[in-house]
XYZ file of C-alpha atoms in Angstrom:
553
model
C -0.027 0.075 0.041
C 2.895 2.509 0.736
C 4.130 2.004 -2.883
C 0.701 2.825 -4.206
C 0.442 5.933 -1.949
C 3.776 7.141 -3.195
C 2.737 6.521 -6.748
C -0.504 8.538 -6.584
C 0.737 11.298 -4.125
C 1.686 13.787 -6.840
C -0.908 12.931 -9.655
C -4.531 13.980 -10.055
C -7.332 12.060 -8.500
C -8.509 10.970 -11.905
C -4.996 9.579 -12.822
C -5.004 7.744 -9.405
C -8.347 6.188 -10.113
C -6.993 4.827 -13.363
C -4.054 3.184 -11.539
C -6.376 1.845 -8.657
C -8.995 0.574 -11.134
C -6.338 -1.467 -13.000
C -5.051 -2.879 -9.762
C -8.422 -3.647 -7.998
C -11.306 -3.096 -10.436
C -12.782 -0.335 -8.158
C -14.196 2.275 -10.412
C -13.800 5.985 -9.240
C -11.998 5.291 -6.075
C -11.689 9.115 -5.293
C -14.529 11.538 -6.094
C -11.976 14.599 -5.935
C -8.368 15.635 -5.157
C -9.493 16.652 -1.619
C -10.621 13.002 -1.055
C -7.316 11.602 -2.554
C -5.373 13.978 -0.169
C -7.642 12.903 2.877
C -6.806 9.260 2.036
C -2.977 9.719 1.723
C -2.830 11.706 5.045
C -5.140 9.440 7.058
C -4.337 5.904 5.942
C -2.325 3.932 8.429
C -2.941 6.192 11.444
C -5.449 3.841 12.995
C -8.834 5.676 12.237
C -10.030 3.377 9.557
C -12.198 1.231 11.953
C -15.947 1.856 11.790
C -18.707 -0.071 13.735
C -22.267 -0.819 12.449
C -24.911 1.662 13.249
C -28.124 -0.252 13.910
C -30.016 2.729 15.247
C -29.505 5.155 12.400
C -29.356 2.656 9.494
C -30.877 -0.609 10.947
C -27.989 -2.663 9.724
C -26.686 -5.915 11.074
C -23.406 -6.406 9.410
C -23.321 -9.940 7.922
C -20.355 -12.273 8.995
C -18.105 -13.103 6.092
C -18.839 -17.056 6.556
C -22.575 -16.492 6.323
C -22.186 -14.241 3.273
C -20.009 -16.834 1.501
C -22.324 -19.696 2.185
C -25.112 -17.416 0.746
C -23.118 -17.044 -2.486
C -22.384 -20.712 -2.679
C -26.028 -21.509 -2.295
C -26.889 -18.953 -4.968
C -24.375 -20.449 -7.396
C -25.998 -24.001 -6.939
C -29.365 -22.686 -7.776
C -28.900 -20.058 -10.474
C -25.397 -20.498 -11.665
C -22.455 -18.012 -11.739
C -23.720 -14.541 -12.278
C -22.273 -11.887 -14.650
C -23.329 -8.923 -12.493
C -24.090 -8.433 -8.849
C -26.300 -5.860 -7.193
C -25.953 -5.303 -3.566
C -28.358 -2.431 -2.552
C -27.257 -1.913 1.020
C -23.732 -3.231 1.058
C -22.684 -1.838 4.478
C -19.105 -2.852 5.125
C -19.162 -5.218 2.194
C -19.384 -8.805 3.444
C -21.393 -9.764 0.238
C -19.144 -7.763 -2.142
C -15.939 -9.522 -0.732
C -17.757 -12.863 -0.667
C -18.872 -12.388 -4.381
C -15.325 -11.882 -5.347
C -14.327 -14.924 -3.586
C -17.024 -17.227 -4.725
C -18.307 -16.082 -8.129
C -16.173 -16.678 -11.081
C -16.149 -14.699 -14.382
C -17.857 -11.714 -12.836
C -18.018 -8.620 -15.102
C -19.579 -6.019 -12.682
C -20.476 -5.370 -9.105
C -22.687 -2.625 -8.183
C -22.658 -1.941 -4.412
C -24.901 1.017 -2.780
C -24.422 2.246 0.689
C -25.634 5.392 2.280
C -22.959 5.444 5.064
C -19.727 7.217 3.733
C -17.664 5.597 6.385
C -18.740 2.210 5.234
C -18.034 2.995 1.611
C -14.552 4.356 2.520
C -13.762 1.155 4.641
C -14.952 -1.141 2.048
C -12.885 0.557 -0.798
C -9.789 0.269 1.430
C -10.315 -3.390 2.259
C -10.943 -4.368 -1.376
C -7.820 -2.474 -2.408
C -5.808 -4.227 0.358
C -7.159 -7.648 -0.962
C -6.384 -6.871 -4.482
C -2.746 -5.803 -3.610
C -2.190 -9.000 -1.864
C -3.708 -11.022 -4.797
C -1.468 -11.628 -7.843
C -4.645 -12.019 -10.015
C -4.609 -9.729 -12.993
C -8.333 -9.903 -13.594
C -10.847 -7.984 -11.591
C -14.577 -7.033 -12.417
C -15.422 -3.611 -12.364
C -16.535 -2.735 -8.986
C -18.858 0.288 -8.634
C -19.379 1.581 -5.065
C -22.036 4.252 -4.782
C -22.219 6.380 -1.597
C -25.970 7.265 -1.849
C -29.507 6.298 -0.607
C -30.728 3.094 -2.122
C -34.236 4.585 -2.047
C -33.069 7.303 -4.538
C -30.636 5.108 -6.588
C -31.673 4.569 -10.307
C -31.094 0.842 -10.810
C -32.627 0.862 -14.240
C -29.384 1.314 -16.230
C -27.812 -1.805 -14.490
C -31.014 -3.826 -15.340
C -31.052 -2.554 -18.909
C -27.460 -3.501 -19.406
C -27.867 -6.949 -18.106
C -30.785 -7.432 -20.448
C -28.955 -6.117 -23.419
C -25.938 -8.471 -22.868
C -28.155 -11.378 -21.701
C -26.111 -11.296 -18.524
C -26.921 -13.446 -15.459
C -27.946 -11.088 -12.589
C -27.540 -11.784 -8.973
C -29.327 -9.604 -6.374
C -27.623 -10.389 -3.017
C -27.413 -8.919 0.301
C -28.904 -8.234 3.703
C -31.123 -5.194 3.606
C -32.132 -3.463 6.948
C -34.154 -5.391 9.395
C -36.404 -2.519 10.660
C -39.629 -0.971 9.962
C -40.322 2.560 8.371
C -41.918 3.648 11.509
C -39.010 2.498 13.674
C -36.675 4.443 11.347
C -38.851 7.519 11.690
C -38.705 7.326 15.487
C -34.946 7.097 15.291
C -34.895 10.196 13.143
C -33.131 8.350 10.395
C -33.061 9.556 6.883
C -32.570 5.833 5.598
C -36.242 5.645 4.451
C -38.187 5.489 1.232
C -40.431 8.446 0.077
C -43.212 8.766 2.663
C -46.518 7.268 1.300
C -49.143 4.793 2.324
C -47.199 1.862 0.781
C -50.196 -0.584 0.543
C -52.841 1.915 -0.209
C -54.628 1.339 3.095
C -57.513 3.565 4.100
C -59.044 5.000 7.235
C -58.519 3.180 10.578
C -55.902 0.660 8.888
C -53.644 3.287 8.166
C -54.104 5.287 11.444
C -53.499 2.064 13.580
C -50.193 1.092 11.857
C -51.279 -1.418 9.179
C -49.444 0.910 6.657
C -46.182 0.245 8.531
C -43.690 -2.113 6.666
C -40.202 -3.354 6.721
C -37.531 -1.465 5.055
C -36.106 -4.750 3.639
C -39.509 -5.581 2.153
C -39.702 -2.321 0.276
C -36.264 -2.929 -1.134
C -36.903 -6.498 -2.182
C -40.118 -5.947 -3.822
C -38.787 -2.789 -5.734
C -35.821 -4.756 -7.134
C -38.097 -7.753 -8.103
C -40.422 -5.700 -9.906
C -37.452 -3.978 -11.758
C -35.613 -7.296 -12.623
C -38.481 -9.306 -14.017
C -37.078 -9.326 -17.595
C -33.598 -10.533 -16.491
C -32.099 -13.917 -16.031
C -30.769 -14.927 -12.678
C -31.828 -14.844 -8.979
C -31.968 -13.130 -5.716
C -30.551 -14.160 -2.392
C -31.463 -11.929 0.570
C -31.264 -12.413 4.211
C -34.654 -11.349 5.475
C -36.951 -11.575 8.553
C -39.405 -14.571 8.073
C -42.397 -12.162 8.405
C -40.951 -10.222 5.310
C -40.840 -13.221 3.260
C -44.468 -14.087 3.965
C -45.424 -10.527 2.943
C -43.628 -11.036 -0.356
C -45.550 -14.115 -1.002
C -48.828 -12.217 -0.212
C -47.807 -9.416 -2.687
C -46.644 -12.135 -5.252
C -50.086 -13.661 -5.218
C -51.744 -10.110 -5.846
C -49.192 -9.043 -8.492
C -47.800 -12.208 -10.075
C -44.132 -10.852 -10.136
C -42.224 -13.250 -12.401
C -40.264 -14.946 -9.914
C -40.343 -18.805 -9.175
C -38.247 -21.657 -7.578
C -38.884 -19.649 -4.229
C -36.956 -20.916 -1.080
C -36.595 -19.933 2.430
C -33.658 -21.429 4.188
C -33.792 -20.882 8.047
C -30.773 -19.334 9.619
C -29.861 -19.004 13.356
C -30.193 -15.228 13.718
C -29.324 -15.332 17.348
C -25.853 -17.037 16.616
C -25.218 -15.050 13.328
C -26.215 -11.607 14.431
C -26.841 -11.837 18.128
C -30.674 -10.884 17.753
C -33.861 -12.405 18.816
C -35.688 -12.663 15.338
C -36.627 -15.371 13.167
C -34.937 -14.966 9.777
C -33.983 -16.839 6.672
C -32.088 -16.708 3.387
C -34.736 -15.940 0.838
C -33.957 -16.875 -2.796
C -35.973 -16.974 -5.994
C -35.181 -17.291 -9.723
C -35.991 -14.142 -11.833
C -37.816 -13.908 -15.151
C -39.753 -17.147 -14.880
C -43.170 -18.445 -14.457
C -44.776 -16.844 -11.331
C -45.006 -19.265 -8.244
C -46.884 -18.569 -5.149
C -45.510 -21.433 -3.125
C -42.275 -21.317 -1.050
C -40.179 -24.397 -0.030
C -38.622 -24.131 3.481
C -35.488 -25.566 4.252
C -32.532 -25.591 6.938
C -29.933 -23.314 5.743
C -26.999 -25.324 7.187
C -28.206 -28.885 6.411
C -30.250 -28.322 3.377
C -32.924 -30.411 4.960
C -36.418 -29.962 3.556
C -38.998 -28.955 6.169
C -42.362 -27.858 4.476
C -43.916 -25.679 1.821
C -46.104 -22.593 2.509
C -47.957 -20.165 0.298
C -51.235 -20.011 -1.653
C -53.578 -22.904 -2.052
C -56.346 -21.484 -4.308
C -57.134 -18.310 -2.434
C -55.959 -19.411 0.924
C -52.637 -18.368 2.341
C -51.395 -21.283 4.544
C -48.284 -22.230 6.618
C -48.201 -25.987 5.532
C -49.693 -26.728 2.029
C -49.655 -30.368 2.459
C -51.437 -30.591 5.796
C -53.906 -27.903 4.654
C -54.949 -29.842 1.526
C -56.114 -32.656 3.951
C -58.417 -30.411 6.152
C -59.296 -27.497 3.888
C -62.950 -28.382 3.896
C -63.210 -26.604 7.337
C -61.566 -23.371 6.118
C -64.357 -21.386 5.308
C -66.055 -18.909 7.789
C -67.172 -19.150 11.379
C -70.670 -18.761 12.324
C -69.610 -18.297 15.889
C -68.080 -14.796 16.499
C -64.783 -14.814 18.296
C -64.200 -11.743 20.395
C -61.230 -10.290 22.022
C -61.195 -9.698 25.836
C -61.218 -6.373 27.777
C -58.874 -3.554 26.696
C -58.246 -0.856 29.200
C -54.540 0.114 29.375
C -54.832 0.852 33.114
C -53.777 -2.142 34.852
C -52.376 -0.471 37.889
C -55.851 0.797 38.797
C -58.366 -1.790 37.378
C -56.374 -5.134 37.814
C -56.288 -6.359 41.346
C -54.597 -9.386 43.145
C -55.863 -11.249 46.120
C -53.564 -11.280 49.124
C -54.514 -12.572 52.537
C -58.100 -11.930 51.765
C -57.947 -8.319 50.529
C -57.621 -7.000 47.067
C -54.546 -4.951 46.101
C -53.967 -2.857 43.089
C -50.825 -2.132 41.017
C -49.782 0.600 43.368
C -49.835 -1.748 46.455
C -53.166 -0.107 47.708
C -55.883 -2.014 49.480
C -59.011 -1.681 47.366
C -62.442 -1.734 48.990
C -65.238 -0.923 46.506
C -68.701 -2.575 45.675
C -68.248 -6.187 44.895
C -70.516 -6.361 41.891
C -68.053 -4.434 39.908
C -65.232 -6.888 40.569
C -64.792 -10.025 38.337
C -62.391 -12.846 38.231
C -59.737 -12.293 35.344
C -57.673 -14.590 33.216
C -54.684 -13.408 31.281
C -52.713 -15.150 28.485
C -50.195 -16.704 31.040
C -53.066 -18.123 33.019
C -54.633 -19.691 29.918
C -51.475 -20.978 28.667
C -50.455 -22.721 31.946
C -54.095 -23.621 32.611
C -53.918 -21.983 35.950
C -57.601 -21.403 36.249
C -58.238 -22.404 39.632
C -57.631 -20.785 41.858
C -58.293 -17.306 40.106
C -55.251 -15.155 40.760
C -56.372 -11.908 39.288
C -59.579 -9.745 39.374
C -60.637 -6.664 37.500
C -62.830 -3.735 38.050
C -65.254 -3.298 35.333
C -66.804 0.284 35.216
C -68.873 -0.235 32.037
C -70.911 -3.211 30.945
C -71.035 -2.094 27.489
C -68.638 0.232 25.593
C -69.849 3.863 25.629
C -71.805 3.860 28.912
C -71.769 6.920 31.064
C -69.697 6.031 34.209
C -70.655 9.280 35.772
C -73.648 7.344 36.997
C -71.381 5.373 39.167
C -71.239 8.341 41.620
C -74.854 7.419 42.610
C -74.884 3.721 42.024
C -71.474 2.765 43.337
C -69.897 5.659 45.238
C -67.027 3.731 46.622
C -65.997 2.605 43.061
C -66.437 6.058 41.533
C -64.307 7.705 44.480
C -61.574 5.099 43.737
C -61.521 5.765 40.102
C -61.638 9.435 40.371
C -58.633 9.265 42.818
C -56.769 7.713 40.040
C -58.164 9.690 37.120
C -54.697 10.835 36.004
C -53.747 7.137 35.092
C -56.695 7.035 32.802
C -55.938 10.451 31.238
C -52.304 9.291 30.522
C -53.385 6.422 28.422
C -51.630 6.541 24.989
C -54.054 4.767 22.603
C -56.145 7.084 20.379
C -59.128 4.849 21.032
C -59.732 6.533 24.217
C -59.876 10.023 22.703
C -63.306 11.939 23.270
C -64.587 8.802 25.174
C -65.760 8.487 28.716
C -62.940 9.223 31.049
C -63.126 5.684 32.373
C -63.971 3.948 29.319
C -62.864 0.419 28.441
C -63.231 -1.726 25.332
C -63.805 -5.374 24.410
C -66.893 -5.405 26.880
C -70.611 -6.302 26.149
C -73.332 -8.898 27.148
C -71.016 -11.639 25.856
C -68.453 -10.800 28.510
C -70.818 -11.994 31.134
C -71.873 -15.401 29.761
C -71.646 -18.270 32.055
C -69.499 -20.413 29.820
C -66.543 -19.416 27.740
C -64.072 -21.221 25.346
C -60.930 -19.033 25.697
C -57.453 -18.947 23.915
C -54.217 -16.779 24.286
C -52.898 -14.969 21.191
C -49.409 -14.832 22.474
C -48.166 -18.449 22.694
C -47.024 -20.831 19.951
C -49.037 -23.661 21.273
C -52.747 -23.685 20.411
C -54.407 -24.295 23.761
C -58.201 -23.836 24.144
C -59.628 -23.853 27.608
C -63.331 -24.056 28.680
C -64.192 -21.997 31.749
C -67.361 -21.527 33.707
C -68.030 -19.030 36.608
C -66.050 -18.638 39.656
C -67.881 -18.194 42.956
C -70.904 -17.201 41.008
C -69.347 -14.680 38.754
C -68.466 -15.014 35.023
C -64.706 -15.087 34.288
C -63.412 -12.248 32.040
C -60.221 -12.372 29.897
C -57.873 -9.550 28.855
C -57.224 -8.191 25.222
C -54.480 -10.573 24.612
C -57.169 -13.374 24.587
C -60.098 -14.447 22.409
C -63.249 -15.955 23.680
C -66.472 -17.586 22.518
C -69.474 -17.277 24.779
C -72.138 -19.774 25.463
C -75.253 -20.075 27.671
C -75.345 -23.630 28.354
C -72.573 -26.146 29.020
C -73.587 -28.820 26.536
C -73.036 -26.673 23.592
C -69.866 -25.170 24.973
C -68.388 -28.690 25.508
C -69.376 -29.751 22.068
C -67.571 -26.724 20.419
C -64.679 -27.299 22.850
C -64.328 -30.895 21.657
C -64.591 -29.769 18.059
C -61.660 -27.266 18.575
C -59.533 -29.880 20.060
C -60.332 -32.621 17.438
C -57.591 -33.907 15.128
C -59.175 -32.328 12.105
C -59.533 -28.657 13.523
C -56.120 -28.839 15.241
C -54.425 -30.086 12.044
C -56.184 -27.322 10.032
C -55.070 -24.612 12.643
C -51.412 -25.910 12.527
C -51.569 -25.769 8.734
C -52.547 -22.126 8.920
C -50.482 -20.548 11.625
C -46.731 -19.370 11.403
C -45.376 -20.067 14.905
C -42.748 -17.222 14.443
C -45.396 -14.566 14.041
C -45.718 -11.938 16.623
C -49.325 -13.073 17.211
C -49.696 -16.762 16.302
C -53.421 -16.767 16.900
C -55.537 -13.850 15.506
C -59.296 -13.208 15.407
C -59.156 -13.510 11.562
C -57.540 -17.050 11.934
C -60.324 -18.189 14.330
C -63.052 -16.814 12.169
C -61.893 -19.234 9.440
C -62.921 -22.227 11.379
C -66.149 -23.622 10.111
C -67.229 -25.276 13.212
C -70.796 -25.800 12.319
C -69.832 -27.984 9.201
C -67.517 -30.185 11.509
C -70.305 -30.801 13.975
C -72.695 -31.572 11.181
C -69.978 -34.097 9.760
C -69.709 -35.803 13.207
C -73.490 -35.753 13.917
C -73.065 -33.316 16.841
C -76.128 -31.329 17.985
C -75.540 -27.553 18.570
C -77.690 -24.537 18.707
C -78.748 -23.852 15.066
C -80.136 -20.393 16.125
C -76.696 -19.194 16.389
C -76.180 -19.603 12.615
C -79.405 -17.996 11.253
C -77.995 -14.509 10.686
C -74.193 -15.225 10.049
C -72.755 -13.216 7.230
C -69.134 -13.218 8.349
C -66.754 -13.698 5.397
C -63.389 -15.470 5.479
C -60.559 -13.018 6.351
C -56.962 -13.228 5.809
C -54.362 -14.519 8.422
C -53.023 -11.065 8.634
C -54.736 -8.591 11.068
């Protein structure tokens, strides 16, 4: 390196670029004479080391061994590429791995917004080239710019013109657009409602999306006319979303695979992630094979079967007759966002709130409560928690409690600040002690309940506790019944091999919420009971018009 520095010290940056390109393939190493002088003066004094910036850029730098194995897998599936695009190259693990693993490369195009990263990558590539006796290098273009503003079309058109094999490889940011916004990062696409959602869906966050999802779909849409493939490290949830968009748009990709990686070991993060790969410019496919990244062992297939998005296509086909729409209405439990005030525990015969205060109010407003952990652990008896219910229906005027339940009203008023500090917009312009997820169904004698937070699907049939109906919180879903016989019949149906197998074919156990209302509303329990000759209350089905919903809510 010292010999090179001496050679370029007194020449222009353009002439220096010519020499460096001949040595390493790096195109336009310097952008100006000032940049060249800074490089000469700073090289070797120990300030070249940079660290990943997860907060500003959402980047988890890929270990070289992992990047190399991704490249090896890519070759085995799509052949050696002529051109590589790495849209968020970071410190360049995939660029370096591509040089080692891909033979006969013509060009590499690497985009990175962080100037320190691109500077470090150029130096590392130059050092590698100086230690390598090879005289042949692909042209390496490293762009210090935002990938959301970068025009990829000239690369795509060049590949099409030369009939080149294109490899899109890398590890795009594992963060959402809203997370980047909270971090005040500029590493974002142009602000817009990406999925075209309306009203409440946009307000409540359904328009939020992963940065990596945006980048992947953008490049896939651009590259439909090219031969080759894509190999990206993505969160599993992002891969599922891509399959959903694929069904709607029929992007010309096929031979789709998801190879599960150990993100905890590779990146020291607790997230489910995989290597996503697909062939470009082919008949559209909406099925994804799942394999283990390290052993290549086949696990399952997921994707679209007709108009149903399922987690296991084989298992689903066996029990799909019960995937229609539910005539029973599943509802979520009570939402209040004021646990310290409304949720109580029993200690030595007295009720204690979250502030450690003894609570003495009218008994008829206090009900036994089950939370997700209780249901998952089946710790139904004895009841561990209780809840104060200031409304029997959403929208009721709680000021009436001042006359009907003066002790409770005084207690709630004492803690009025806690209610005012609730963050959710659903409480805006509502009664000051308002709660949601409450109605006549909440007070039914029998309920089938399930937690939405746990990977195992565990339905529990509950009755009253000391003469009072048992309520659940908003992390749970419930069916209400007036009589035990019908509740037991539906409970047995939900735990049958057929319905359990269908549920397991529909759910993705690495999802944030494994069980959703939309999932439960797909279970045709009436048809199941009819097939089994079980008698249930047909009156509940008379006015049903609930249509099948997707798994994503």
